DNA sequence: CAGTATCCCATAAGATACTG
DNA sequence: CAGTATCTTATGGGATACTG
């Protein structure tokens, strides 16, 4: 995760896209930005279509990038809470613009946000 | 291209990510935003690592989404120029924020932009 | 409940050759 | 020069079963 095999070596946009690449990372961060703190199962319910494998895999990657905090309560049954780090919070303005763009260019009527 | 098989049906962020998904679309738009108008070969030289197949494929997709204009000069040898549509230009603020984020969080020193 | 591990398949993406 | 077509390989991602 600390290796960035980019071709476009010195471009910050490429760097950002490499960190947030894949199908779900932006959406996981977006979901946590709206809900604050969520348990694993809650997060999954808020991301329709994501599979168990993808969610746990992406969460590990995001944690490694220090974009999410993982707080584990050592109890039975287990409880784990996820939230955004300060670093991830600086991505929220980008997500807000993506939301605006989506609403403006949405081919259907009246999307929520 | 007019079908959006999303799971997160009513989310504009998901919609935006579906339109700009894949490995190269954001970067193609970013490159054109900086250079204005580029021929096919110039575009390819400005996108280190992209293959012939990917560039032509992504250009077709972006044209179908009305994010780029394709102007063909009927001459020999052929000349084709690509530029951003107004719709794509509204994505530039997002790319600018991605650039800022990349510069701030870049693990190496002094990236260009 | 919150994960890991394994198997399998669909698609993304690369290499190469050919064409107007 | 600016593409298309074809073939192959690498990777992403799904389904399912198992564990602390």
Short mmCIF file of C-alpha atoms (C1' of nucleotides) in Angstrom, two decimals:
data_model
loop_
_atom_site.label_atom_id
_atom_site.label_comp_id
_atom_site.label_asym_id
_atom_site.label_seq_id
_atom_site.Cartn_x
_atom_site.Cartn_y
_atom_site.Cartn_z
CA UNK A 1 0.00 0.00 0.00
CA UNK A 2 2.95 2.28 0.34
CA UNK A 3 4.04 1.51 -3.18
CA UNK A 4 2.63 3.60 -5.98
CA UNK A 5 3.29 1.99 -9.30
CA UNK A 6 2.18 4.94 -11.32
CA UNK A 7 3.19 5.83 -14.78
CA UNK A 8 2.29 9.47 -14.43
CA UNK A 9 4.90 9.79 -11.75
CA UNK A 10 4.85 13.40 -10.77
CA UNK A 11 1.18 14.23 -11.04
CA UNK A 12 -0.73 14.87 -7.80
CA UNK A 13 -4.03 14.09 -9.53
CA UNK A 14 -2.71 10.68 -10.49
CA UNK A 15 -1.53 10.20 -6.94
CA UNK A 16 -4.94 11.05 -5.52
CA UNK A 17 -6.66 8.76 -7.99
CA UNK A 18 -4.30 5.94 -7.10
CA UNK A 19 -5.08 6.29 -3.40
CA UNK A 20 -8.83 6.50 -3.96
CA UNK A 21 -8.96 4.09 -6.89
CA UNK A 22 -11.27 1.14 -7.19
CA UNK A 23 -14.98 0.89 -7.07
CA UNK A 24 -15.82 1.63 -3.46
CA UNK A 25 -13.28 3.81 -1.63
CA UNK A 26 -14.89 7.15 -2.42
CA UNK A 27 -18.30 5.80 -1.50
CA UNK A 28 -17.14 4.33 1.79
CA UNK A 29 -15.65 7.66 2.75
CA UNK A 30 -18.74 9.47 1.56
CA UNK A 31 -20.97 7.22 3.65
CA UNK A 32 -18.89 7.75 6.77
CA UNK A 33 -18.83 11.48 6.15
CA UNK A 34 -22.59 11.54 6.36
CA UNK A 35 -23.02 9.18 9.28
CA UNK A 36 -20.01 9.98 11.43
CA UNK A 37 -19.29 6.61 12.98
CA UNK A 38 -20.62 3.29 11.81
CA UNK A 39 -20.20 -0.34 12.76
CA UNK A 40 -19.22 -2.84 10.12
CA UNK A 41 -22.75 -4.08 9.56
CA UNK A 42 -24.23 -0.60 9.46
CA UNK A 43 -21.68 0.44 6.90
CA UNK A 44 -22.54 -2.56 4.79
CA UNK A 45 -26.24 -1.74 4.93
CA UNK A 46 -25.45 1.79 3.81
CA UNK A 47 -23.55 0.56 0.78
CA UNK A 48 -26.09 -1.39 -1.27
CA UNK A 49 -24.41 -3.89 -3.55
CA UNK A 50 -21.09 -4.11 -1.79
CA UNK A 51 -19.96 -7.59 -0.91
CA UNK A 52 -18.54 -8.76 2.35
CA UNK A 53 -15.18 -9.35 0.72
CA UNK A 54 -14.95 -5.95 -0.89
CA UNK A 55 -15.99 -4.06 2.22
CA UNK A 56 -13.47 -5.73 4.50
CA UNK A 57 -10.78 -5.50 1.86
CA UNK A 58 -11.37 -1.81 1.15
CA UNK A 59 -11.60 -0.99 4.86
CA UNK A 60 -8.20 -2.56 5.41
CA UNK A 61 -6.76 -0.57 2.56
CA UNK A 62 -8.26 2.68 3.76
CA UNK A 63 -7.01 2.04 7.26
CA UNK A 64 -3.52 1.40 5.88
CA UNK A 65 -3.72 4.74 4.05
CA UNK A 66 -4.76 6.34 7.33
CA UNK A 67 -8.05 7.43 5.90
CA UNK A 68 -10.23 5.63 8.43
CA UNK A 69 -9.95 4.88 12.12
CA UNK A 70 -10.89 1.45 13.33
CA UNK A 71 -11.97 1.14 16.93
CA UNK A 72 -12.43 -2.36 18.23
CA UNK A 73 -14.39 -3.11 21.39
CA UNK A 74 -13.15 -6.34 22.90
CA UNK A 75 -16.44 -7.90 23.80
CA UNK A 76 -18.67 -10.69 22.69
CA UNK A 77 -20.31 -10.33 20.29
CA UNK A 78 -17.59 -8.20 18.69
CA UNK A 79 -18.17 -4.53 18.02
CA UNK A 80 -16.05 -2.45 15.69
CA UNK A 81 -16.60 1.17 14.78
CA UNK A 82 -15.26 2.98 11.77
CA UNK A 83 -14.85 6.70 11.32
CA UNK A 84 -12.94 9.12 9.12
CA UNK A 85 -9.50 10.41 10.01
CA UNK A 86 -8.73 14.09 9.63
CA UNK A 87 -6.88 13.22 6.47
CA UNK A 88 -10.01 11.67 4.98
CA UNK A 89 -12.12 14.62 6.07
CA UNK A 90 -10.15 16.80 3.71
CA UNK A 91 -11.62 14.71 0.89
CA UNK A 92 -15.17 15.72 1.74
CA UNK A 93 -15.13 18.92 -0.36
CA UNK A 94 -14.26 16.77 -3.37
CA UNK A 95 -17.17 14.45 -2.63
CA UNK A 96 -19.46 17.43 -2.22
CA UNK A 97 -18.50 18.65 -5.68
CA UNK A 98 -19.05 15.17 -7.09
CA UNK A 99 -22.49 15.21 -5.51
CA UNK A 100 -23.28 18.59 -7.06
CA UNK A 101 -22.06 17.45 -10.45
CA UNK A 102 -24.12 14.28 -10.22
CA UNK A 103 -27.25 16.19 -9.36
CA UNK A 104 -26.74 18.64 -12.19
CA UNK A 105 -25.99 16.04 -14.82
CA UNK A 106 -28.24 13.24 -13.64
CA UNK A 107 -30.24 11.88 -16.57
CA UNK A 108 -33.22 11.16 -14.35
CA UNK A 109 -35.32 13.53 -12.31
CA UNK A 110 -34.86 14.72 -8.76
CA UNK A 111 -32.09 12.65 -7.29
CA UNK A 112 -31.47 12.77 -3.57
CA UNK A 113 -28.08 13.50 -2.11
CA UNK B 1 -23.33 3.96 -22.05
CA UNK B 2 -26.77 5.25 -21.35
CA UNK B 3 -27.41 2.44 -18.93
CA UNK B 4 -26.31 2.82 -15.34
CA UNK B 5 -26.33 -0.49 -13.59
CA UNK B 6 -25.77 0.97 -10.18
CA UNK B 7 -26.67 -0.49 -6.90
CA UNK B 8 -26.67 2.80 -5.07
CA UNK B 9 -29.47 3.94 -7.28
CA UNK B 10 -30.32 7.36 -6.05
CA UNK B 11 -26.93 8.74 -5.11
CA UNK B 12 -25.45 11.49 -7.27
CA UNK B 13 -21.96 10.67 -6.06
CA UNK B 14 -22.38 7.13 -7.30
CA UNK B 15 -23.67 8.47 -10.56
CA UNK B 16 -20.66 10.74 -11.00
CA UNK B 17 -18.28 7.92 -10.15
CA UNK B 18 -20.00 5.65 -12.65
CA UNK B 19 -19.58 8.20 -15.44
CA UNK B 20 -15.94 8.91 -14.58
CA UNK B 21 -15.07 5.36 -13.52
CA UNK B 22 -12.16 3.40 -14.81
CA UNK B 23 -8.49 4.12 -14.75
CA UNK B 24 -8.08 6.95 -17.25
CA UNK B 25 -11.18 9.13 -17.70
CA UNK B 26 -10.34 11.68 -15.03
CA UNK B 27 -6.77 11.94 -16.31
CA UNK B 28 -7.80 12.37 -19.92
CA UNK B 29 -10.08 15.21 -18.93
CA UNK B 30 -7.41 16.69 -16.70
CA UNK B 31 -4.88 16.62 -19.51
CA UNK B 32 -7.24 18.30 -21.94
CA UNK B 33 -8.13 20.91 -19.32
CA UNK B 34 -4.52 21.93 -19.18
CA UNK B 35 -3.75 21.82 -22.87
CA UNK B 36 -7.01 22.98 -24.40
CA UNK B 37 -7.03 21.03 -27.63
CA UNK B 38 -4.89 18.05 -28.46
CA UNK B 39 -4.50 15.63 -31.32
CA UNK B 40 -4.69 11.92 -30.66
CA UNK B 41 -0.93 11.43 -30.64
CA UNK B 42 -0.30 14.48 -28.46
CA UNK B 43 -2.85 13.25 -25.97
CA UNK B 44 -1.18 9.88 -25.86
CA UNK B 45 2.22 11.45 -25.23
CA UNK B 46 0.70 13.44 -22.38
CA UNK B 47 -0.64 10.29 -20.73
CA UNK B 48 2.41 8.16 -19.98
CA UNK B 49 1.52 4.52 -19.65
CA UNK B 50 -1.77 4.56 -21.46
CA UNK B 51 -2.10 2.03 -24.24
CA UNK B 52 -3.42 2.66 -27.70
CA UNK B 53 -6.43 0.52 -27.00
CA UNK B 54 -7.33 2.19 -23.74
CA UNK B 55 -6.99 5.71 -25.12
CA UNK B 56 -9.21 5.12 -28.14
CA UNK B 57 -11.68 3.19 -26.05
CA UNK B 58 -11.93 5.82 -23.34
CA UNK B 59 -12.15 8.63 -25.87
CA UNK B 60 -15.12 6.92 -27.49
CA UNK B 61 -16.78 6.52 -24.13
CA UNK B 62 -16.17 10.13 -23.14
CA UNK B 63 -17.48 11.31 -26.47
CA UNK B 64 -20.62 9.23 -25.97
CA UNK B 65 -21.07 10.88 -22.57
CA UNK B 66 -20.66 14.25 -24.27
CA UNK B 67 -17.62 15.06 -22.22
CA UNK B 68 -15.27 15.57 -25.15
CA UNK B 69 -15.64 17.01 -28.62
CA UNK B 70 -13.98 15.21 -31.50
CA UNK B 71 -13.11 17.26 -34.54
CA UNK B 72 -11.94 15.35 -37.57
CA UNK B 73 -10.09 16.99 -40.43
CA UNK B 74 -10.64 15.01 -43.58
CA UNK B 75 -7.14 15.07 -44.93
CA UNK B 76 -4.22 12.77 -45.45
CA UNK B 77 -2.55 12.07 -43.13
CA UNK B 78 -5.58 12.19 -40.83
CA UNK B 79 -5.84 14.85 -38.16
CA UNK B 80 -8.24 14.66 -35.24
CA UNK B 81 -8.48 17.14 -32.41
CA UNK B 82 -10.00 16.54 -29.01
CA UNK B 83 -11.25 19.13 -26.56
CA UNK B 84 -13.49 19.35 -23.53
CA UNK B 85 -17.18 20.09 -23.79
CA UNK B 86 -18.77 22.61 -21.46
CA UNK B 87 -20.14 19.68 -19.51
CA UNK B 88 -16.63 18.36 -18.93
CA UNK B 89 -15.35 21.79 -18.00
CA UNK B 90 -17.59 21.72 -14.96
CA UNK B 91 -15.47 18.82 -13.72
CA UNK B 92 -12.33 20.91 -13.58
CA UNK B 93 -12.96 22.26 -10.06
CA UNK B 94 -13.09 18.65 -8.87
CA UNK B 95 -9.78 17.91 -10.56
CA UNK B 96 -8.27 21.03 -9.04
CA UNK B 97 -9.23 19.82 -5.59
CA UNK B 98 -7.80 16.39 -6.37
CA UNK B 99 -4.59 18.12 -7.37
CA UNK B 100 -4.49 20.11 -4.14
CA UNK B 101 -5.16 16.99 -2.09
CA UNK B 102 -2.45 15.10 -3.92
CA UNK B 103 0.08 17.84 -3.32
CA UNK B 104 -0.79 18.04 0.36
CA UNK B 105 -0.71 14.33 0.99
CA UNK B 106 2.04 13.30 -1.40
CA UNK B 107 4.52 11.01 0.41
CA UNK B 108 7.40 12.38 -1.63
CA UNK B 109 8.72 15.89 -1.79
CA UNK B 110 7.78 18.72 -4.12
CA UNK B 111 5.44 17.25 -6.68
CA UNK B 112 4.54 19.28 -9.73
CA UNK B 113 0.97 19.94 -10.74
"C1'" DC C 1 -20.83 -9.67 14.85
"C1'" DA C 2 -16.89 -9.02 12.36
"C1'" DG C 3 -14.08 -10.75 10.09
"C1'" DT C 4 -10.52 -14.54 6.82
"C1'" DA C 5 -9.76 -17.85 3.37
"C1'" DT C 6 -10.67 -20.14 -0.87
"C1'" DC C 7 -12.41 -20.88 -5.24
"C1'" DC C 8 -14.10 -19.21 -9.53
"C1'" DC C 9 -15.49 -16.18 -13.11
"C1'" DA C 10 -16.19 -11.76 -15.60
"C1'" DT C 11 -14.09 -8.02 -17.08
"C1'" DA C 12 -10.17 -4.75 -17.49
"C1'" DA C 13 -6.33 -4.05 -19.73
"C1'" DG C 14 -1.89 -5.17 -22.51
"C1'" DA C 15 0.40 -6.64 -26.95
"C1'" DT C 16 0.23 -7.01 -31.53
"C1'" DA C 17 -1.31 -6.82 -36.23
"C1'" DC C 18 -4.00 -4.66 -39.70
"C1'" DT C 19 -6.51 -0.53 -42.33
"C1'" DG C 20 -8.30 4.00 -44.44
"C1'" DC D 1 -1.80 9.67 -38.31
"C1'" DA D 2 -5.58 7.80 -36.23
"C1'" DG D 3 -7.72 4.49 -35.56
"C1'" DT D 4 -10.04 -1.14 -35.35
"C1'" DA D 5 -9.76 -5.99 -34.50
"C1'" DT D 6 -8.13 -9.95 -32.23
"C1'" DC D 7 -5.93 -12.59 -28.87
"C1'" DT D 8 -4.12 -13.23 -24.32
"C1'" DT D 9 -3.20 -12.26 -19.64
"C1'" DA D 10 -3.84 -9.94 -15.19
"C1'" DT D 11 -6.86 -8.26 -11.98
"C1'" DG D 12 -11.19 -7.15 -9.80
"C1'" DG D 13 -14.71 -8.85 -7.74
"C1'" DG D 14 -18.59 -12.40 -6.37
"C1'" DA D 15 -20.18 -16.61 -3.73
"C1'" DT D 16 -19.52 -19.39 -0.16
"C1'" DA D 17 -17.66 -21.60 3.88
"C1'" DC D 18 -15.18 -21.20 8.08
"C1'" DT D 19 -13.42 -18.81 12.71
"C1'" DG D 20 -12.66 -15.98 17.13
#
